[in-house]
CSV table of C-alpha atoms and ligand atoms in Angstrom, one decimal:
chain,number,residue,atom,x,y,z
A,1181,MET,CA,41.7,-69.3,-8.4
A,1182,SER,CA,43.5,-69.9,-5.1
A,1183,ARG,CA,43.0,-67.2,-2.7
A,1184,THR,CA,46.0,-66.0,-3.7
A,1185,ALA,CA,46.0,-65.5,-6.8
A,1186,GLU,CA,42.8,-64.3,-6.4
A,1187,ALA,CA,43.8,-61.9,-4.2
A,1188,ASN,CA,47.0,-61.1,-6.9
A,1189,ALA,CA,44.3,-60.3,-9.0
A,1190,ARG,CA,43.0,-57.3,-7.6
A,1191,ALA,CA,43.7,-53.1,-8.8
A,1192,ARG,CA,45.7,-51.7,-5.9
A,1193,VAL,CA,43.7,-48.9,-5.0
A,1194,GLY,CA,45.3,-46.4,-2.7
A,1195,VAL,CA,42.5,-43.2,-0.7
A,1196,VAL,CA,43.6,-40.0,0.5
A,1197,GLY,CA,41.8,-39.7,3.5
A,1198,ALA,CA,40.1,-42.2,5.8
A,1199,GLY,CA,36.4,-40.5,6.2
A,1200,GLN,CA,32.9,-41.9,5.7
A,1201,LEU,CA,33.5,-42.1,1.1
A,1202,ALA,CA,36.6,-44.1,2.4
A,1203,ARG,CA,34.9,-46.1,5.0
A,1204,MET,CA,32.0,-47.2,2.6
A,1205,MET,CA,34.4,-47.9,-0.7
A,1206,GLY,CA,36.5,-50.1,1.5
A,1207,GLU,CA,32.6,-51.7,1.8
A,1208,VAL,CA,32.5,-53.1,-1.6
A,1209,ALA,CA,36.0,-52.9,-2.5
A,1210,HIS,CA,36.3,-56.7,-2.4
A,1211,ASP,CA,33.1,-56.8,-5.1
A,1212,ALA,CA,34.8,-54.3,-7.0
A,1213,HIS,CA,37.9,-56.5,-7.3
A,1214,VAL,CA,40.0,-53.8,-5.9
A,1215,GLU,CA,42.4,-54.0,-2.6
A,1216,LEU,CA,42.6,-51.0,-0.4
A,1217,THR,CA,44.8,-48.5,1.3
A,1218,VAL,CA,43.8,-45.9,3.1
A,1219,LEU,CA,45.9,-42.6,4.2
A,1220,ALA,CA,44.8,-41.9,6.7
A,1221,GLU,CA,45.8,-39.0,9.6
A,1222,HIS,CA,45.1,-41.2,12.5
A,1223,GLU,CA,43.7,-45.1,13.6
A,1224,LEU,CA,40.5,-44.1,14.8
A,1225,GLU,CA,39.3,-43.1,12.0
A,1226,SER,CA,35.9,-44.1,9.8
A,1227,ALA,CA,37.4,-45.9,6.9
A,1228,CYS,CA,40.1,-47.9,9.0
A,1229,ASP,CA,37.6,-50.0,9.6
A,1230,THR,CA,36.3,-51.4,6.5
A,1231,CYS,CA,40.0,-51.4,4.0
A,1232,ASP,CA,42.7,-53.7,3.6
A,1233,HIS,CA,45.6,-51.5,4.9
A,1234,VAL,CA,46.1,-48.3,6.7
A,1235,LEU,CA,49.0,-46.1,6.3
A,1236,LEU,CA,49.0,-43.4,8.6
A,1237,GLY,CA,50.5,-39.5,7.1
A,1238,GLY,CA,48.8,-36.2,6.1
A,1239,ALA,CA,46.7,-35.5,2.7
A,1240,ARG,CA,49.0,-32.5,2.2
A,1241,ASP,CA,52.6,-34.3,2.8
A,1242,GLU,CA,54.0,-35.1,-0.4
A,1243,VAL,CA,56.3,-38.3,1.7
A,1244,ALA,CA,52.8,-39.5,2.7
A,1245,LEU,CA,51.8,-39.2,-0.1
A,1246,ARG,CA,54.6,-41.0,-2.7
A,1247,GLN,CA,54.6,-43.9,0.1
A,1248,LEU,CA,51.3,-44.5,-0.6
A,1249,ALA,CA,51.5,-44.3,-4.6
A,1250,GLN,CA,54.8,-47.4,-3.2
A,1251,LEU,CA,52.1,-49.7,-2.5
A,1252,VAL,CA,49.1,-49.2,-4.8
A,1253,ASP,CA,48.5,-49.0,-8.4
A,1254,PHE,CA,46.7,-46.4,-8.4
A,1255,VAL,CA,45.5,-43.1,-6.1
A,1256,THR,CA,42.2,-41.6,-5.7
A,1257,PHE,CA,40.5,-39.5,-3.0
A,1258,ASP,CA,37.9,-39.6,0.4
A,1259,HIS,CA,37.6,-35.4,0.0
A,1260,GLU,CA,40.2,-32.3,-1.6
A,1261,LEU,CA,41.6,-31.0,1.0
A,1262,VAL,CA,45.0,-31.8,-0.7
A,1263,ASP,CA,47.7,-29.8,-2.8
A,1264,LEU,CA,47.8,-29.2,-6.2
A,1265,ASP,CA,51.3,-29.0,-6.2
A,1266,VAL,CA,52.5,-32.3,-4.7
A,1267,LEU,CA,50.1,-33.7,-6.7
A,1268,THR,CA,51.2,-32.6,-9.7
A,1269,ASN,CA,54.6,-33.5,-8.7
A,1270,LEU,CA,53.6,-37.0,-8.3
A,1271,GLU,CA,52.3,-37.4,-11.8
A,1272,ASN,CA,55.0,-36.0,-13.2
A,1273,SER,CA,57.1,-39.0,-11.5
A,1274,GLY,CA,54.6,-41.3,-13.9
A,1275,LEU,CA,52.0,-42.1,-10.4
A,1276,ASN,CA,49.0,-42.6,-11.6
A,1277,VAL,CA,46.5,-40.1,-9.6
A,1278,ARG,CA,42.7,-40.7,-10.5
A,1279,PRO,CA,41.3,-38.5,-10.4
A,1280,SER,CA,43.9,-36.3,-11.9
A,1281,SER,CA,45.3,-32.7,-10.7
A,1282,HIS,CA,43.6,-31.0,-14.1
A,1283,ALA,CA,40.5,-32.4,-13.0
A,1284,LEU,CA,40.6,-32.4,-9.7
A,1285,ARG,CA,41.1,-28.2,-9.8
A,1286,PHE,CA,37.5,-27.8,-10.5
A,1287,ALA,CA,36.6,-29.2,-6.9
A,1288,VAL,CA,39.3,-27.7,-4.8
A,1289,ASP,CA,39.1,-24.4,-6.3
A,1290,LYS,CA,35.6,-22.2,-6.3
A,1291,ALA,CA,37.2,-19.7,-8.0
A,1292,HIS,CA,39.1,-21.4,-11.1
A,1293,GLN,CA,35.5,-23.4,-11.3
A,1294,ARG,CA,33.7,-20.8,-11.7
A,1295,ARG,CA,36.1,-18.8,-13.9
A,1296,GLU,CA,36.2,-21.6,-16.6
A,1297,LEU,CA,32.4,-22.2,-16.1
A,1298,HIS,CA,31.8,-19.0,-17.5
A,1299,ALA,CA,34.4,-18.9,-20.1
A,1300,ARG,CA,32.6,-22.1,-21.7
A,1301,GLY,CA,29.4,-20.3,-21.3
A,1302,LEU,CA,27.7,-22.5,-18.7
A,1303,PRO,CA,25.4,-21.2,-16.2
A,1304,VAL,CA,27.2,-20.1,-12.7
A,1305,PRO,CA,26.4,-17.2,-10.6
A,1306,ARG,CA,27.1,-14.1,-11.3
A,1307,PHE,CA,30.4,-13.3,-9.1
A,1308,LEU,CA,33.8,-11.6,-9.2
A,1309,VAL,CA,37.1,-12.6,-7.6
A,1310,VAL,CA,39.1,-10.2,-5.2
A,1311,ARG,CA,41.4,-9.3,-2.7
A,1312,THR,CA,40.4,-6.4,-1.2
A,1313,SER,CA,37.2,-3.9,-0.7
A,1314,ASP,CA,39.4,-1.2,-2.5
A,1315,ASP,CA,39.3,-3.5,-5.8
A,1316,ALA,CA,38.4,-1.4,-8.3
A,1317,GLU,CA,35.6,-3.5,-10.0
A,1318,LEU,CA,33.9,-4.4,-6.4
A,1319,ALA,CA,31.9,-1.2,-5.3
A,1320,GLY,CA,30.0,-0.7,-9.0
A,1321,TRP,CA,29.6,-4.6,-8.8
A,1322,LEU,CA,27.9,-4.9,-5.9
A,1323,ASP,CA,25.6,-2.0,-6.4
A,1324,ALA,CA,24.7,-3.5,-9.6
A,1325,LEU,CA,23.4,-6.8,-7.3
A,1326,ARG,CA,19.5,-6.7,-5.9
A,1327,ALA,CA,20.7,-7.5,-2.6
A,1328,GLU,CA,23.8,-8.5,-0.8
A,1329,PRO,CA,25.8,-10.8,-1.9
A,1330,VAL,CA,27.4,-14.7,-0.7
A,1331,VAL,CA,31.2,-14.5,-0.2
A,1332,LYS,CA,33.2,-17.3,-0.1
A,1333,THR,CA,37.0,-18.5,0.4
A,1334,PRO,CA,37.6,-20.5,-2.9
A,1335,ARG,CA,39.8,-23.2,-1.4
A,1336,GLY,CA,39.2,-25.3,2.0
A,1337,GLY,CA,35.4,-24.9,3.3
A,1338,TYR,CA,32.6,-28.4,3.2
A,1339,ASP,CA,29.1,-28.4,4.8
A,1340,GLY,CA,29.0,-24.5,4.6
A,1341,ARG,CA,32.6,-24.0,6.1
A,1342,GLY,CA,33.6,-20.2,4.2
A,1343,VAL,CA,30.2,-19.9,2.9
A,1344,PHE,CA,29.2,-16.3,4.6
A,1345,PHE,CA,25.4,-14.6,3.7
A,1346,PRO,CA,26.4,-10.8,4.7
A,1347,LYS,CA,23.6,-9.2,5.9
A,1348,SER,CA,24.3,-5.4,5.1
A,1349,ARG,CA,27.3,-3.8,2.4
A,1350,ALA,CA,29.4,-3.0,5.8
A,1351,GLU,CA,29.6,-6.7,6.4
A,1352,THR,CA,30.2,-8.0,3.0
A,1353,VAL,CA,33.0,-4.9,3.2
A,1354,ARG,CA,34.5,-6.1,6.6
A,1355,LEU,CA,34.1,-10.0,5.2
A,1356,VAL,CA,36.2,-9.2,2.0
A,1357,ASP,CA,39.0,-7.8,4.0
A,1358,GLU,CA,39.1,-10.4,6.9
A,1359,LEU,CA,39.1,-13.8,4.0
A,1360,GLY,CA,41.0,-11.2,1.3
A,1361,ALA,CA,44.0,-11.1,4.3
A,1362,LEU,CA,45.0,-14.6,3.2
A,1363,GLY,CA,44.0,-15.3,-0.1
A,1364,ASP,CA,41.4,-14.7,-2.6
A,1365,VAL,CA,37.5,-14.2,-2.3
A,1366,LEU,CA,35.0,-15.1,-4.1
A,1367,VAL,CA,32.5,-12.9,-4.4
A,1368,GLU,CA,28.8,-13.9,-6.3
A,1369,GLU,CA,25.1,-12.7,-6.4
A,1370,ARG,CA,23.0,-14.7,-3.8
A,1371,LEU,CA,20.1,-16.8,-6.3
A,1372,GLU,CA,16.7,-16.5,-5.2
A,1373,LEU,CA,16.2,-20.8,-5.2
A,1374,VAL,CA,13.5,-22.6,-6.2
A,1375,GLY,CA,15.6,-25.8,-4.7
A,1376,GLU,CA,18.7,-27.5,-5.1
A,1377,PHE,CA,19.3,-30.0,-7.3
A,1378,ALA,CA,22.4,-33.1,-7.8
A,1379,GLN,CA,23.8,-35.1,-10.1
A,1380,GLN,CA,26.1,-37.7,-10.5
A,1381,VAL,CA,28.0,-39.4,-13.6
A,1382,ALA,CA,30.7,-41.7,-13.9
A,1383,ARG,CA,33.4,-41.3,-16.3
A,1384,GLY,CA,36.0,-44.1,-17.1
A,1385,VAL,CA,39.5,-44.1,-18.0
A,1386,ASP,CA,38.5,-44.8,-21.6
A,1387,GLY,CA,36.6,-41.6,-21.8
A,1388,SER,CA,32.8,-43.4,-21.3
A,1389,ILE,CA,30.2,-42.3,-19.5
A,1390,ALA,CA,27.8,-43.2,-16.8
A,1391,LEU,CA,25.3,-41.1,-15.8
A,1392,TYR,CA,22.9,-41.0,-12.6
A,1393,PRO,CA,19.8,-40.0,-12.3
A,1394,LEU,CA,18.9,-35.8,-10.8
A,1395,VAL,CA,18.0,-35.8,-7.3
A,1396,ALA,CA,16.9,-33.0,-5.3
A,1397,SER,CA,18.6,-32.2,-1.7
A,1398,VAL,CA,17.8,-30.1,1.0
A,1399,GLN,CA,19.9,-27.9,2.9
A,1400,SER,CA,20.0,-26.4,6.4
A,1401,GLU,CA,23.0,-24.1,7.6
A,1402,GLY,CA,25.1,-25.9,4.2
A,1403,MET,CA,25.2,-29.2,5.2
A,1404,CYS,CA,23.0,-31.3,3.3
A,1405,VAL,CA,20.4,-32.6,5.3
A,1406,GLU,CA,18.1,-35.1,3.0
A,1407,VAL,CA,17.8,-36.4,-0.6
A,1408,ARG,CA,15.6,-37.8,-2.5
A,1409,PHE,CA,15.0,-39.7,-6.1
A,1410,PRO,CA,13.2,-39.0,-8.2
A,1411,ALA,CA,14.2,-35.4,-8.0
A,1412,GLY,CA,10.6,-33.9,-8.8
A,1413,VAL,CA,10.8,-31.6,-11.3
A,1414,SER,CA,9.5,-31.4,-15.4
A,1415,ASP,CA,11.3,-33.3,-18.2
A,1416,ALA,CA,13.0,-30.2,-19.3
A,1417,VAL,CA,14.7,-29.3,-16.2
A,1418,LEU,CA,15.9,-33.7,-16.1
A,1419,ALA,CA,17.2,-32.9,-19.7
A,1420,GLU,CA,18.5,-29.7,-18.8
A,1421,ALA,CA,20.5,-31.0,-16.3
A,1422,GLU,CA,21.7,-34.1,-18.2
A,1423,ASP,CA,22.8,-31.8,-21.0
A,1424,LEU,CA,24.7,-29.6,-18.4
A,1425,THR,CA,26.3,-32.7,-16.7
A,1426,ARG,CA,27.3,-34.5,-20.3
A,1427,ALA,CA,29.0,-31.0,-20.7
A,1428,LEU,CA,31.4,-30.6,-17.4
A,1429,ALA,CA,32.0,-34.6,-17.7
A,1430,ALA,CA,33.4,-33.1,-21.6
A,1431,LEU,CA,35.0,-30.5,-20.0
A,1432,VAL,CA,36.4,-31.7,-16.5
A,1433,GLN,CA,37.1,-35.3,-17.4
A,1434,PRO,CA,37.7,-36.8,-14.1
A,1435,VAL,CA,38.3,-40.8,-14.3
A,1436,GLY,CA,36.3,-42.0,-11.6
A,1437,MET,CA,33.0,-40.2,-9.9
A,1438,MET,CA,32.1,-36.6,-10.5
A,1439,ALA,CA,28.8,-34.8,-8.2
A,1440,VAL,CA,27.8,-31.8,-9.7
A,1441,GLU,CA,25.2,-29.4,-7.4
A,1442,TYR,CA,22.7,-27.6,-9.4
A,1443,PHE,CA,20.1,-24.4,-8.1
A,1444,LEU,CA,17.4,-24.5,-9.7
A,1445,THR,CA,16.2,-20.4,-10.1
A,1446,ASP,CA,13.4,-18.9,-11.9
A,1447,GLU,CA,15.5,-18.8,-15.1
A,1448,GLY,CA,16.5,-22.5,-15.0
A,1449,LEU,CA,19.8,-24.6,-13.6
A,1450,VAL,CA,22.5,-23.1,-12.7
A,1451,ILE,CA,26.0,-24.7,-11.3
A,1452,ASN,CA,27.1,-24.6,-7.3
A,1453,GLU,CA,29.5,-26.6,-7.2
A,1454,LEU,CA,31.5,-29.8,-8.3
A,1455,ALA,CA,32.9,-33.2,-6.6
A,1456,LEU,CA,35.4,-35.5,-7.9
A,1457,ARG,CA,34.4,-38.4,-6.1
A,1458,PRO,CA,31.4,-39.9,-4.3
A,1459,HIS,CA,29.4,-37.3,-2.7
A,1460,ASN,CA,26.8,-37.4,0.1
A,1461,THR,CA,23.9,-36.7,-2.8
A,1462,GLY,CA,24.5,-40.3,-4.0
A,1463,HIS,CA,24.8,-42.5,-1.1
A,1464,TRP,CA,21.2,-43.9,-2.4
A,1465,THR,CA,22.5,-45.1,-5.0
A,1466,ILE,CA,24.1,-48.3,-2.4
A,1467,GLU,CA,20.3,-49.6,-2.5
A,1468,GLY,CA,18.8,-47.5,-5.1
A,1469,VAL,CA,21.1,-48.2,-8.3
A,1470,ALA,CA,22.4,-51.5,-10.1
A,1471,THR,CA,26.5,-50.4,-9.5
A,1472,SER,CA,26.2,-47.9,-5.9
A,1473,GLN,CA,28.5,-44.4,-6.8
A,1474,PHE,CA,31.3,-46.4,-4.5
A,1475,THR,CA,31.8,-49.6,-6.7
A,1476,GLN,CA,31.7,-47.5,-9.4
A,1477,HIS,CA,34.4,-45.0,-8.3
A,1478,LEU,CA,36.7,-48.2,-7.8
A,1479,LEU,CA,35.8,-49.9,-11.1
A,1480,ALA,CA,36.4,-46.4,-13.2
A,1481,VAL,CA,39.7,-45.6,-10.9
A,1482,SER,CA,41.4,-48.9,-11.5
A,1483,GLY,CA,40.6,-48.7,-15.2
A,1484,GLN,CA,38.3,-51.5,-15.3
A,1485,ALA,CA,34.6,-50.8,-17.2
A,1486,LEU,CA,31.8,-49.3,-15.7
A,1487,GLY,CA,28.9,-50.7,-13.9
A,1488,PRO,CA,25.4,-50.0,-15.2
A,1489,VAL,CA,23.1,-47.8,-13.5
A,1490,THR,CA,20.2,-49.2,-13.5
A,1491,THR,CA,17.7,-48.2,-10.6
A,1492,LEU,CA,16.2,-50.2,-8.9
A,1493,THR,CA,13.3,-48.5,-6.8
A,1494,THR,CA,10.9,-46.1,-7.8
A,1495,ASN,CA,11.8,-43.6,-5.2
A,1496,ALA,CA,14.2,-43.6,-2.4
A,1497,VAL,CA,14.9,-40.7,0.7
A,1498,MET,CA,18.5,-40.3,2.4
A,1499,VAL,CA,18.6,-38.3,5.4
A,1500,ASN,CA,21.9,-37.8,6.9
A,1501,VAL,CA,22.2,-39.2,10.4
A,1502,VAL,CA,23.6,-36.2,12.2
A,1503,GLY,CA,24.3,-35.9,16.7
A,1504,GLY,CA,21.4,-34.3,18.1
A,1505,GLU,CA,20.6,-33.8,21.9
A,1506,GLN,CA,21.5,-36.9,22.6
A,1507,ALA,CA,22.5,-41.0,21.6
A,1508,GLY,CA,19.8,-42.4,19.8
A,1509,SER,CA,20.0,-46.5,18.7
A,1510,ARG,CA,21.0,-47.8,15.0
A,1511,ASP,CA,18.7,-51.2,16.5
A,1512,ASP,CA,16.2,-49.0,16.7
A,1513,ALA,CA,16.7,-47.2,13.6
A,1514,SER,CA,17.1,-50.8,11.8
A,1515,THR,CA,13.6,-51.2,12.8
A,1516,VAL,CA,11.8,-49.1,10.5
A,1517,ALA,CA,10.8,-51.6,7.5
A,1518,GLY,CA,12.6,-50.6,4.0
A,1519,VAL,CA,14.9,-48.6,5.7
A,1520,PHE,CA,19.1,-49.5,5.4
A,1521,VAL,CA,20.8,-47.8,8.1
A,1522,HIS,CA,24.7,-47.1,7.6
A,1523,ASP,CA,26.6,-46.5,10.5
A,1524,TYR,CA,30.2,-44.9,9.8
A,1525,GLY,CA,32.0,-45.6,13.1
A,1526,LYS,CA,32.6,-42.5,14.4
A,1527,SER,CA,31.8,-41.6,17.9
A,1528,PHE,CA,28.8,-39.6,19.5
A,1529,ARG,CA,29.2,-35.8,19.5
A,1530,LYS,CA,26.2,-33.5,18.5
A,1531,GLY,CA,26.6,-31.6,14.9
A,1532,ARG,CA,29.1,-34.8,13.5
A,1533,LYS,CA,27.1,-36.4,10.9
A,1534,LEU,CA,27.7,-40.0,12.2
A,1535,GLY,CA,25.3,-42.3,9.2
A,1536,HIS,CA,23.0,-41.7,6.9
A,1537,VAL,CA,19.1,-44.0,6.4
A,1538,THR,CA,17.8,-44.9,3.0
A,1539,ALA,CA,14.3,-46.1,2.8
A,1540,LEU,CA,12.9,-47.4,-0.4
A,1541,GLY,CA,9.4,-47.2,-0.7
A,1542,ASP,CA,6.4,-47.5,-3.8
A,1543,HIS,CA,5.3,-44.3,-2.6
A,1544,LEU,CA,7.3,-40.5,-1.7
A,1545,THR,CA,5.4,-39.7,1.3
A,1546,ASP,CA,5.1,-42.9,2.7
A,1547,THR,CA,9.3,-43.5,1.8
A,1548,HIS,CA,10.1,-39.9,3.4
A,1549,VAL,CA,8.1,-40.8,6.4
A,1550,ARG,CA,9.9,-43.7,7.2
A,1551,ALA,CA,13.7,-42.6,6.5
A,1552,TRP,CA,13.1,-39.9,8.6
A,1553,LYS,CA,11.5,-41.9,11.8
A,1554,SER,CA,15.1,-44.0,11.2
A,1555,ALA,CA,17.0,-41.2,11.6
A,1556,ARG,CA,15.5,-39.9,14.9
A,1557,LEU,CA,15.6,-43.1,16.0
A,1558,TYR,CA,19.3,-43.1,15.6
A,1559,GLY,CA,19.2,-39.4,17.1
A,1560,THR,CA,19.3,-36.8,14.3
A,1561,ALA,CA,19.3,-33.3,14.6
A,1562,ALA,CA,16.6,-33.7,12.4
A,1563,LYS,CA,16.6,-29.8,11.5
A,1564,GLY,CA,14.8,-30.1,7.7
A,1565,ALA,CA,12.0,-32.5,8.3
B,2499,ADP,P1,30.1,-25.9,0.5
B,2499,ADP,O1,30.7,-26.2,-0.3
B,2499,ADP,O2,30.2,-25.8,1.9
B,2499,ADP,O3,28.9,-27.0,0.4
B,2499,ADP,P2,28.2,-24.4,-1.0
B,2499,ADP,O4,28.8,-22.9,-1.8
B,2499,ADP,O5,27.9,-25.4,-2.1
B,2499,ADP,O6,29.4,-25.0,-0.1
B,2499,ADP,O7,27.0,-23.5,-0.3
B,2499,ADP,C1,26.3,-24.1,1.0
B,2499,ADP,C2,25.3,-23.6,1.0
B,2499,ADP,O8,25.1,-21.9,0.4
B,2499,ADP,C3,24.6,-24.1,-0.5
B,2499,ADP,O9,23.4,-25.2,-1.0
B,2499,ADP,C4,23.2,-23.1,-0.9
B,2499,ADP,O10,21.8,-23.2,-0.1
B,2499,ADP,C5,24.0,-21.9,-0.4
B,2499,ADP,N1,24.5,-20.7,-1.4
B,2499,ADP,C6,25.7,-21.1,-2.0
B,2499,ADP,N2,25.8,-20.2,-2.6
B,2499,ADP,C7,24.7,-19.7,-2.7
B,2499,ADP,C8,24.0,-18.4,-3.7
B,2499,ADP,N3,24.9,-18.0,-5.2
B,2499,ADP,N4,23.1,-18.6,-3.8
B,2499,ADP,C9,22.4,-18.5,-2.9
B,2499,ADP,N5,22.6,-19.5,-2.0
B,2499,ADP,C10,23.9,-19.8,-2.2
């Protein structure tokens, strides 16, 4: 096939948002037989370096989204800061939005997610959705808890933004009223966590499913610091996660990748969050699994068959590189044996996610040490070591 004919054979996928997830989709797009266009706020965004085409415009702007949809066959997402009504309009005009607005609602709106999952008997923290502290149910509901609750804004939060841990009833009441002035407030039981875990699942347009293994994640101040495969839990917990993740895929019906974040408590797994896109806890799949979450997402949204999810390593440790006191060196980070360094092409700023490193190996502790050594050389704030 000539180069032009080959390019024509590629599916055209448009990504709403141009952050590091779209950047990593761009890195594998050609292998997945996809031509990638990103909708970016500005030309310096992370994904603009790796994609085939850039369209400038906002993720919530219907005009920009319609322009994107004219250039591509399928529209997908790098984040969930989107307007579901606008997406429904696009779908009603016959455009291929994958995942659909129906599925995306589970990730965009935590209150919707909690209500739907609870109604189907799936394990979520005890919760209440309120608008003001005068709510008739709130006082009695708070009295029944053992500790102050977690207070969340159901929409627009990420990396711990929009999640609050009040220390007193007065603070809880103040938070509910402050946040309630802007919209719904999700108030939920603060669980005693044994650990945090995540599982990725891919779903094709034909409903086929590919399940990735459960991983352990370490969070610090709401941000994922480290991810470990294997998860280091019993076969019973692995089986419980698999059942829940399959049930969630059947309920949500995503097309593309879905990540499920779990809390492990004394009573078993509790579902925290869903993301309908590649996710930070799945970055290790680039080197650790036969089909990475980025390739898989593009295969699925463009209607191709899902790839195999055989694991290629006995242990993997992924560490996020977050700007510390001063910038480190990517070259130095790459000198650590068996470590793969990923740079998101962003300028250095303290507290900013700049990249990640993944170490593979036969022994978990050794793999862990190498991942952190590399991340520190790169300049991580290294909170979770
Ligand atoms: P984000 O959407 O910003 O990722 P999450 O809802 O995942 O926010 O919360 C961030 C972190 O806060 C979680 O990873 C967990 O450590 C903690 N957390 C959230 N909800 C609860 C809860 N109900 N009980 C205990 N810890 C929680």
